[in-house]
Amino acid sequence: MVQRTTGKTGLHLVDDKQDCVRCGSHHCCFRSGLDDDQMKALTRIVRLRGPYKPGEAIFKIEDPFKSLFSIQSGAVKIESISQGGNRDVSGFYFSGEMTGIESIGDARYNNDAIALETTWVCELPFHQLELLCGVIPALQRQIMILLGEKIRRTNSMVVQGRHMKAEQRVMYFLHSLCRREAIRHNLSSNKVHLPMTKGDIASYLGLRPESLSRALTKLQREGNIRNSAKQIELLDRGVAYEFACE
Amino acid sequence: MVQRTTGKTGLHLVDDKQDCVRCGSHHCCFRSGLDDDQMKALTRIVRLRGPYKPGEAIFKIEDPFKSLFSIQSGAVKIESISQGGNRDVSGFYFSGEMTGIESIGDARYNNDAIALETTWVCELPFHQLELLCGVIPALQRQIMILLGEKIRRTNSMVVQGRHMKAEQRVMYFLHSLCRREAIRHNLSSNKVHLPMTKGDIASYLGLRPESLSRALTKLQREGNIRNSAKQIELLDRGVAYEFACE
DNA sequence: CGATCAATTGAGTGTGTTCAATGTCAGTGG
DNA sequence: CCACTGACATTGAACACACTCAATTGATCG
């Protein structure tokens, strides 16, 4: 059995009774597409872990890479330390989404995964997952799709980011969050909940916090959004639905 | 049998006798790690295609996604069209490297793959590759590693790119090309061959051609490089070996 | 309540962009 | 052989956007 030590708090709960079928994030989990038997086989290798408190690490950079983590509830930021000691956020993940895939094929994790709010995750030991992929083609396919999508999203971020000015990037980011929130909760809303700090967002968008703040202020002045601490309301409804953020 | 029509020139040669064992790019191909039997199985599904002349497409955006392409000789750029009609280069691939993986999990290719010089590729029909992965765990693992590396490189490009100024990015890019060229040819040199235009490079680095030109001029003035049309010589030898470019 | 960290606002600076002109080179046809 | 063409590359000058540095306000927690 895997024993994980996470930062300062030590071991987390392990609930072997957790079943994928009872999972609250079932409708948006990557497992959709598997039949009941396949799901059962998957359930057997999954371990539920949590709760991670805000600021706690699900995995840390340089930890041996062992598992992928499907987020059952909560939110996570992925960050690493660039040369110069800056903390760089390279992604946000929410329930139903899978993290850890950035480190597949490497011996160690390439970044930290930090909980932004109280978070539960399903640990998928990668070696067992690989073995299972050999037996369940649908699972292998599902993983490949997951990786392909990740590559596309990141790629698209590079390409889009080049041509967009700060305000555009912010709007695209917000719309992306909004769209994902809609998928998660099966309902569409204009209000985007922000579990991360504005600083995290700025880092993710490649801006200084000051620049992000100015952009948000301007967007609010122009009536595109309503800005507050941990939530932003989208008022424009129209443009900007195709953007890759994660 | 797959019939590919590529742009204006129609069908390309198919050489069924091609054997992975005889391949010139064998030492740097993703297949390293497979034993002889596994290699034979792979050879069975591979099709050699070419020659593609400069400017010709190996695949085009919106073509149905069917295959990955391992480049046997030559060079390829990956580009797509952003909103606004700009052509955006998102990657360069050279012999021994695999392209097409950005579209895994999608029904169609997400970008064009354009030959930069006379190019031969090994077509790997993805469906057959998936089936083979179920039988050959080492192959499945190899593909996963390939995808993981791609994710990491792209990610790192995003993160690095944020903090680097034009000149730094150029230097990192050149060093990256240099390192890859060393791997390809099993020898180290300071001269980087550039099959792509400066405009392509600028696009890839997220710069205007003018800005790239200025950066190159300045780097040359300062004695870091020797700049010419299709080749750049690196003179600094020291910094800048860790950068993800592709 | 003060301490600490996040967020905002302001003023001045710098890097890359934009627009326009010029230079270079390969290919083509007179 | 040389003038013409078109694509690529370089250079200059003015501008815009995001950055830097610094000060202020706001939020949260002990």
XYZ file of C-alpha atoms (C1' of nucleotides) in Angstrom:
552
model
C 0.000 0.000 0.000
C 1.250 3.401 -0.885
C 2.108 5.659 1.976
C 2.132 9.284 1.069
C 3.563 12.031 3.190
C 2.287 15.392 2.154
C 4.177 18.390 3.370
C 3.733 19.087 7.014
C 0.636 17.088 7.811
C 1.779 13.538 7.150
C -0.533 10.744 6.063
C -4.010 11.208 4.762
C -7.048 9.059 5.059
C -7.468 6.101 2.827
C -10.987 4.884 2.239
C -10.896 1.540 0.494
C -14.630 1.358 0.351
C -14.844 4.243 -2.077
C -16.626 3.165 -5.220
C -16.520 4.982 -8.540
C -20.217 4.375 -8.950
C -21.079 6.422 -5.870
C -18.723 9.252 -6.790
C -20.186 12.735 -6.979
C -18.000 13.627 -9.918
C -19.031 10.570 -11.807
C -20.791 12.367 -14.637
C -17.692 14.348 -15.604
C -14.982 11.827 -14.726
C -12.624 10.505 -17.380
C -14.020 7.050 -16.782
C -17.175 7.801 -18.716
C -17.227 5.416 -21.626
C -16.338 2.354 -19.609
C -18.909 -0.329 -18.920
C -19.745 -1.612 -15.443
C -17.212 -4.439 -15.370
C -14.414 -2.165 -16.553
C -15.451 0.405 -13.994
C -15.253 -2.225 -11.266
C -11.750 -3.183 -12.324
C -10.795 0.459 -12.152
C -12.414 0.886 -8.762
C -10.151 -1.855 -7.501
C -6.968 0.127 -8.138
C -8.325 3.511 -7.078
C -7.656 4.985 -3.648
C -9.561 7.944 -2.310
C -7.353 10.478 -0.565
C -8.148 13.547 1.450
C -9.105 15.881 2.745
C -6.325 18.158 1.624
C -6.589 21.571 3.216
C -5.885 24.740 1.217
C -2.158 25.068 0.712
C -1.455 21.364 1.195
C 0.311 19.413 -1.543
C -1.223 16.379 -3.217
C 2.202 15.762 -4.682
C 5.363 17.796 -4.663
C 8.015 18.438 -7.251
C 10.726 15.785 -7.100
C 8.462 13.266 -5.383
C 8.734 9.927 -7.199
C 6.073 9.779 -9.874
C 3.674 7.009 -8.955
C 0.120 8.042 -9.613
C -2.332 10.161 -11.467
C -4.966 11.944 -9.429
C -8.524 12.458 -10.509
C -10.007 15.293 -8.509
C -13.234 14.264 -6.864
C -14.009 17.531 -5.144
C -12.156 20.765 -4.569
C -9.597 22.537 -6.705
C -5.882 22.331 -7.300
C -3.189 24.523 -8.780
C -0.106 23.185 -10.502
C 3.001 25.221 -9.971
C 6.725 24.935 -10.311
C 9.717 27.089 -9.538
C 11.425 28.688 -12.496
C 15.054 29.659 -12.532
C 15.087 32.806 -10.476
C 12.952 31.321 -7.743
C 9.646 32.613 -9.069
C 6.639 30.446 -8.436
C 4.938 29.752 -11.739
C 1.408 28.512 -11.972
C 0.950 26.363 -15.044
C -2.541 25.056 -14.487
C -5.715 24.808 -12.472
C -7.703 21.632 -12.043
C -11.211 21.101 -10.727
C -13.413 18.165 -9.861
C -13.693 15.613 -12.611
C -10.322 16.611 -14.023
C -7.117 14.625 -13.921
C -3.785 15.874 -12.697
C -0.327 14.379 -12.628
C -0.296 13.654 -16.344
C 2.363 16.331 -16.898
C 4.814 13.919 -15.275
C 4.016 10.737 -17.173
C 7.175 9.172 -18.494
C 9.360 10.866 -15.923
C 10.676 9.377 -12.710
C 9.545 12.326 -10.598
C 6.794 14.880 -10.552
C 7.666 18.029 -12.419
C 5.673 20.360 -10.251
C 3.670 20.793 -7.090
C -0.054 20.164 -6.941
C -1.449 22.414 -4.255
C -5.012 22.261 -2.964
C -6.816 25.592 -3.282
C -9.738 24.530 -1.158
C -10.600 21.394 0.794
C -9.961 18.711 -1.764
C -10.495 14.979 -2.234
C -8.755 13.070 -4.971
C -8.819 9.577 -6.423
C -5.319 8.210 -6.654
C -4.671 6.027 -9.685
C -1.356 4.178 -9.325
C 0.116 4.601 -12.757
C 1.765 1.229 -13.056
C -1.493 -0.557 -12.282
C -3.274 1.767 -14.646
C -0.860 0.825 -17.416
C -1.412 -2.867 -16.773
C -5.142 -2.346 -16.859
C -4.801 -0.464 -20.135
C -3.396 -3.615 -21.702
C -6.552 -5.471 -20.724
C -9.134 -2.759 -21.314
C -8.669 -1.111 -24.710
C -11.352 1.433 -23.879
C -9.295 2.566 -20.909
C -6.138 2.836 -22.957
C -8.044 4.913 -25.443
C -9.448 7.092 -22.690
C -5.973 7.830 -21.341
C -4.652 8.628 -24.786
C -7.540 11.012 -25.339
C -6.794 12.633 -22.011
C -3.168 13.173 -22.962
C -4.030 14.354 -26.463
C -6.467 16.906 -25.097
C -3.902 18.141 -22.637
C -1.365 18.613 -25.417
C -3.885 20.486 -27.531
C -4.969 22.746 -24.724
C -1.429 23.635 -23.763
C -0.446 24.131 -27.369
C -3.409 26.319 -27.982
C -2.495 28.345 -24.917
C 0.908 29.041 -26.395
C -0.465 30.004 -29.766
C -3.421 32.044 -28.523
C -1.427 33.722 -25.808
C 0.966 35.141 -28.335
C -1.616 37.286 -30.053
C -3.751 38.329 -27.153
C -3.322 41.364 -25.012
C -3.780 41.229 -21.282
C -7.498 41.995 -21.244
C -8.296 39.460 -23.935
C -6.357 36.773 -22.138
C -8.233 37.531 -18.951
C -11.601 37.300 -20.676
C -10.712 34.048 -22.385
C -9.489 32.641 -19.119
C -12.686 33.597 -17.331
C -14.844 32.156 -20.056
C -12.851 28.970 -19.960
C -13.339 28.668 -16.216
C -17.013 29.411 -16.653
C -17.426 26.721 -19.278
C -15.674 24.161 -17.116
C -17.753 25.112 -14.122
C -20.849 24.571 -16.223
C -19.672 21.076 -17.147
C -18.921 20.249 -13.529
C -22.238 21.351 -12.126
C -24.416 20.504 -15.057
C -25.764 24.028 -15.082
C -24.737 27.225 -16.742
C -24.097 30.408 -14.810
C -22.341 33.721 -15.374
C -20.666 33.682 -12.017
C -17.184 32.228 -11.925
C -15.950 31.074 -8.567
C -12.227 31.682 -8.041
C -10.613 29.447 -5.422
C -7.145 30.727 -6.368
C -5.622 34.122 -5.639
C -5.406 36.860 -8.220
C -1.667 36.403 -8.008
C -2.050 32.785 -9.112
C -4.183 33.855 -12.020
C -1.697 36.529 -13.000
C 1.136 34.023 -12.924
C -0.885 31.588 -14.990
C -1.648 34.241 -17.580
C 1.929 35.439 -17.695
C 1.098 38.818 -16.214
C 2.185 40.760 -13.162
C -0.469 40.937 -10.470
C -0.635 44.676 -11.056
C -1.337 44.201 -14.732
C -4.076 41.689 -14.008
C -5.621 44.028 -11.488
C -5.612 46.868 -13.995
C -7.109 44.637 -16.668
C -9.898 43.541 -14.342
C -10.585 47.119 -13.298
C -10.771 48.223 -16.915
C -12.988 45.306 -17.917
C -15.309 46.192 -15.071
C -15.363 49.873 -16.016
C -16.338 48.852 -19.532
C -19.163 46.683 -18.230
C -17.759 43.306 -19.282
C -17.442 41.821 -15.835
C -18.252 42.405 -12.209
C -15.098 41.888 -10.201
C -14.845 40.812 -6.593
C -12.430 38.946 -4.359
C -13.281 35.310 -4.952
C -15.819 35.560 -7.725
C -16.229 37.273 -11.047
C -19.464 37.730 -12.913
C -19.400 37.685 -16.695
C -21.632 40.288 -18.283
C -20.713 40.261 -21.948
C -22.105 36.957 -23.198
C -20.972 36.550 -26.719
C -17.424 36.244 -27.797
C -14.681 34.098 -26.503
C -15.839 30.564 -25.991
C -12.916 28.749 -27.495
C -9.943 28.961 -25.260
C -7.767 26.348 -23.732
C -7.060 26.796 -20.068
C -6.082 24.227 -17.588
C -4.621 0.324 -47.478
C -4.569 3.958 -46.672
C -4.622 6.303 -49.616
C -3.366 9.751 -48.794
C -3.800 12.744 -51.021
C -1.441 15.508 -50.082
C -2.250 18.933 -51.355
C -1.632 19.417 -55.018
C 0.648 16.512 -55.752
C -1.614 13.555 -55.100
C -0.366 10.194 -53.948
C 3.078 9.514 -52.648
C 5.244 6.479 -52.887
C 4.624 3.550 -50.629
C 7.526 1.228 -50.030
C 6.298 -1.851 -48.236
C 9.752 -3.298 -48.080
C 10.920 -0.603 -45.717
C 12.254 -2.147 -42.551
C 12.767 -0.335 -39.257
C 16.043 -2.178 -38.834
C 17.510 -0.561 -41.934
C 16.282 2.897 -41.078
C 18.862 5.663 -40.945
C 17.106 7.300 -38.024
C 17.031 4.110 -36.093
C 19.316 5.235 -33.282
C 17.108 8.166 -32.351
C 13.674 6.723 -33.175
C 11.029 6.318 -30.500
C 11.182 2.568 -31.029
C 14.396 2.213 -29.124
C 13.635 -0.011 -26.177
C 11.733 -2.620 -28.152
C 13.239 -6.014 -28.804
C 13.569 -7.547 -32.269
C 10.231 -9.335 -32.297
C 8.391 -6.242 -31.146
C 10.231 -4.198 -33.740
C 9.138 -6.648 -36.445
C 5.525 -6.318 -35.365
C 5.874 -2.572 -35.592
C 7.523 -2.768 -38.998
C 4.453 -4.600 -40.220
C 2.160 -1.636 -39.623
C 4.586 1.086 -40.723
C 4.450 2.670 -44.167
C 7.242 4.792 -45.551
C 6.028 7.909 -47.331
C 7.804 10.501 -49.379
C 9.492 12.345 -50.728
C 7.661 15.462 -49.626
C 9.058 18.559 -51.268
C 9.478 21.799 -49.312
C 6.081 23.384 -48.793
C 4.171 20.134 -49.221
C 1.877 18.935 -46.448
C 2.294 15.578 -44.734
C -1.134 16.187 -43.263
C -3.404 19.174 -43.291
C -5.643 20.728 -40.699
C -9.115 19.149 -40.806
C -7.875 15.993 -42.501
C -9.261 12.971 -40.647
C -6.790 11.932 -37.986
C -5.491 8.495 -38.859
C -1.795 8.261 -38.244
C 1.241 9.437 -36.410
C 4.315 10.196 -38.458
C 7.841 9.482 -37.400
C 10.199 11.606 -39.441
C 12.869 9.533 -41.079
C 14.698 12.315 -42.847
C 14.064 15.982 -43.468
C 12.279 18.555 -41.367
C 8.708 19.635 -40.749
C 6.953 22.619 -39.279
C 3.616 22.429 -37.528
C 1.397 25.406 -38.078
C -2.196 26.408 -37.701
C -4.275 29.442 -38.479
C -5.309 31.567 -35.537
C -8.403 33.703 -35.513
C -7.360 36.663 -37.579
C -5.889 34.532 -40.327
C -2.345 34.613 -39.024
C -0.266 31.534 -39.653
C 1.115 30.339 -36.363
C 4.025 27.967 -36.116
C 3.738 25.810 -33.026
C 6.564 23.397 -33.572
C 9.451 22.062 -35.616
C 10.229 18.390 -36.008
C 13.335 16.698 -37.327
C 14.386 13.167 -38.152
C 13.797 10.704 -35.358
C 10.967 12.796 -33.945
C 7.283 12.017 -34.000
C 4.562 14.320 -35.238
C 0.809 14.083 -35.289
C 0.559 13.451 -31.563
C -1.032 16.875 -31.032
C -4.161 15.441 -32.614
C -4.496 12.185 -30.686
C -7.992 11.806 -29.359
C -9.465 14.138 -31.938
C -11.246 13.156 -35.131
C -9.179 15.512 -37.254
C -5.711 16.979 -37.359
C -5.449 20.259 -35.512
C -2.777 21.744 -37.727
C -0.770 21.436 -40.894
C 2.492 19.571 -41.056
C 4.574 21.184 -43.781
C 7.844 19.827 -45.087
C 10.678 22.347 -44.818
C 13.057 20.325 -46.936
C 12.786 17.062 -48.834
C 11.279 14.766 -46.248
C 10.528 11.082 -45.734
C 8.233 9.917 -42.960
C 7.114 6.624 -41.447
C 3.369 6.533 -41.221
C 2.023 4.742 -38.146
C -1.714 4.123 -38.473
C -2.960 5.052 -35.051
C -5.653 2.441 -34.720
C -3.224 -0.356 -35.464
C -0.736 1.255 -33.121
C -3.326 1.205 -30.341
C -4.070 -2.463 -30.935
C -0.379 -3.232 -30.861
C -0.047 -1.330 -27.604
C -2.449 -3.774 -25.998
C -0.123 -6.612 -26.963
C 3.233 -4.959 -26.406
C 3.370 -3.222 -23.024
C 6.768 -1.745 -23.877
C 5.211 -0.011 -26.862
C 2.349 1.337 -24.825
C 4.854 2.656 -22.354
C 6.916 4.220 -25.127
C 3.898 6.068 -26.480
C 2.940 7.299 -23.044
C 6.461 8.576 -22.519
C 6.303 10.322 -25.871
C 3.090 12.067 -24.916
C 4.321 12.914 -21.443
C 7.471 14.472 -22.828
C 5.482 16.473 -25.301
C 3.268 17.812 -22.523
C 6.277 18.734 -20.439
C 8.082 20.461 -23.263
C 5.057 22.498 -24.241
C 4.329 23.341 -20.641
C 7.864 24.383 -20.054
C 7.689 26.565 -23.139
C 4.749 28.398 -21.679
C 6.384 28.861 -18.316
C 9.853 29.731 -19.585
C 8.563 31.980 -22.320
C 6.815 34.156 -19.788
C 10.002 35.275 -18.096
C 12.338 35.514 -21.028
C 12.996 38.513 -23.184
C 13.337 38.226 -26.932
C 17.076 37.671 -27.004
C 16.988 35.025 -24.310
C 14.240 33.162 -26.058
C 16.220 33.216 -29.281
C 19.328 31.865 -27.568
C 17.393 29.116 -25.831
C 15.729 28.200 -29.082
C 19.038 27.995 -30.901
C 20.605 25.915 -28.176
C 17.638 23.607 -28.216
C 17.966 23.134 -31.966
C 21.664 22.575 -31.545
C 21.166 19.926 -28.911
C 18.607 18.107 -31.020
C 20.878 18.261 -34.031
C 23.619 16.703 -31.919
C 21.312 13.841 -30.938
C 20.306 13.285 -34.553
C 23.780 13.157 -35.978
C 25.555 11.655 -33.028
C 28.025 14.495 -33.065
C 28.166 17.883 -31.468
C 28.656 21.083 -33.445
C 28.139 24.805 -32.902
C 26.532 25.334 -36.259
C 22.760 25.139 -36.310
C 21.170 24.456 -39.651
C 17.874 26.295 -40.158
C 15.592 24.718 -42.729
C 12.789 27.104 -41.781
C 12.511 30.820 -42.552
C 13.243 33.489 -39.980
C 9.566 34.334 -40.180
C 8.709 30.803 -39.049
C 11.102 31.101 -36.152
C 9.687 34.472 -35.169
C 6.170 33.069 -35.226
C 7.249 30.115 -33.140
C 8.905 32.357 -30.575
C 5.943 34.701 -30.441
C 7.838 37.601 -31.978
C 7.462 39.775 -35.035
C 10.008 39.020 -37.748
C 11.421 42.496 -37.173
C 11.960 41.813 -33.504
C 13.679 38.518 -34.218
C 15.904 40.184 -36.748
C 16.864 42.871 -34.246
C 17.552 40.280 -31.593
C 19.785 38.301 -33.936
C 21.633 41.422 -34.992
C 22.226 42.412 -31.394
C 23.330 38.912 -30.395
C 25.788 38.946 -33.254
C 27.100 42.395 -32.327
C 27.701 41.104 -28.824
C 29.591 38.101 -30.135
C 27.129 35.410 -29.044
C 26.296 34.100 -32.498
C 27.238 34.370 -36.137
C 24.061 34.944 -38.103
C 23.441 34.008 -41.705
C 20.518 33.043 -43.906
C 20.087 29.343 -43.284
C 22.582 28.721 -40.530
C 23.582 30.205 -37.223
C 26.795 29.541 -35.389
C 26.764 29.544 -31.609
C 29.755 31.241 -30.065
C 28.912 31.573 -26.412
C 29.142 28.006 -25.120
C 27.947 28.077 -21.574
C 24.488 29.004 -20.488
C 21.180 27.938 -21.756
C 21.029 24.203 -22.185
C 17.672 23.520 -20.646
C 14.898 24.705 -22.852
C 11.961 22.921 -24.328
C 11.504 23.525 -28.005
C 9.746 21.440 -30.546
C -6.009 45.438 17.841
C -1.775 45.181 15.155
C 0.482 41.935 11.808
C 0.563 39.975 7.500
C -0.522 39.054 2.986
C -3.434 40.150 -1.076
C -5.178 43.590 -4.052
C -5.337 47.986 -6.003
C -3.704 52.420 -7.847
C -0.200 55.729 -9.608
C 3.970 57.427 -12.164
C 7.834 56.492 -14.999
C 10.427 53.195 -17.795
C 11.538 49.708 -21.283
C 10.693 46.128 -24.594
C 8.473 44.719 -28.476
C 5.159 46.337 -31.938
C 3.665 48.910 -35.832
C 4.331 51.066 -40.081
C 7.235 52.196 -43.694
C 11.460 52.060 -46.294
C 15.419 49.686 -47.883
C 18.350 45.702 -48.797
C 19.255 40.897 -50.306
C 18.722 36.938 -52.998
C 16.786 33.297 -56.271
C 14.150 32.627 -60.102
C 12.297 34.235 -64.683
C 12.034 36.196 -69.076
C 13.505 39.601 -72.360
C 23.639 38.887 -69.501
C 20.899 42.030 -67.176
C 16.517 43.923 -65.692
C 12.403 42.509 -63.390
C 9.805 40.192 -59.886
C 8.450 38.480 -55.426
C 9.622 36.557 -51.017
C 12.515 37.095 -47.235
C 15.343 39.941 -44.276
C 16.975 44.023 -42.209
C 16.822 48.772 -40.352
C 14.698 53.128 -38.477
C 11.346 56.018 -35.816
C 7.208 56.578 -33.113
C 4.080 54.339 -30.260
C 1.616 51.176 -27.039
C 1.406 47.922 -23.614
C 2.974 45.665 -19.779
C 6.628 46.045 -16.365
C 8.953 48.090 -12.321
C 8.999 50.420 -8.166
C 6.500 52.518 -4.591
C 2.603 53.774 -1.791
C -2.132 52.780 -0.222
C -6.043 50.223 0.816
C -8.358 45.997 2.040
C -8.952 41.334 4.105
C -7.836 37.728 7.326
C -6.053 35.804 11.421
C -3.900 35.367 15.628
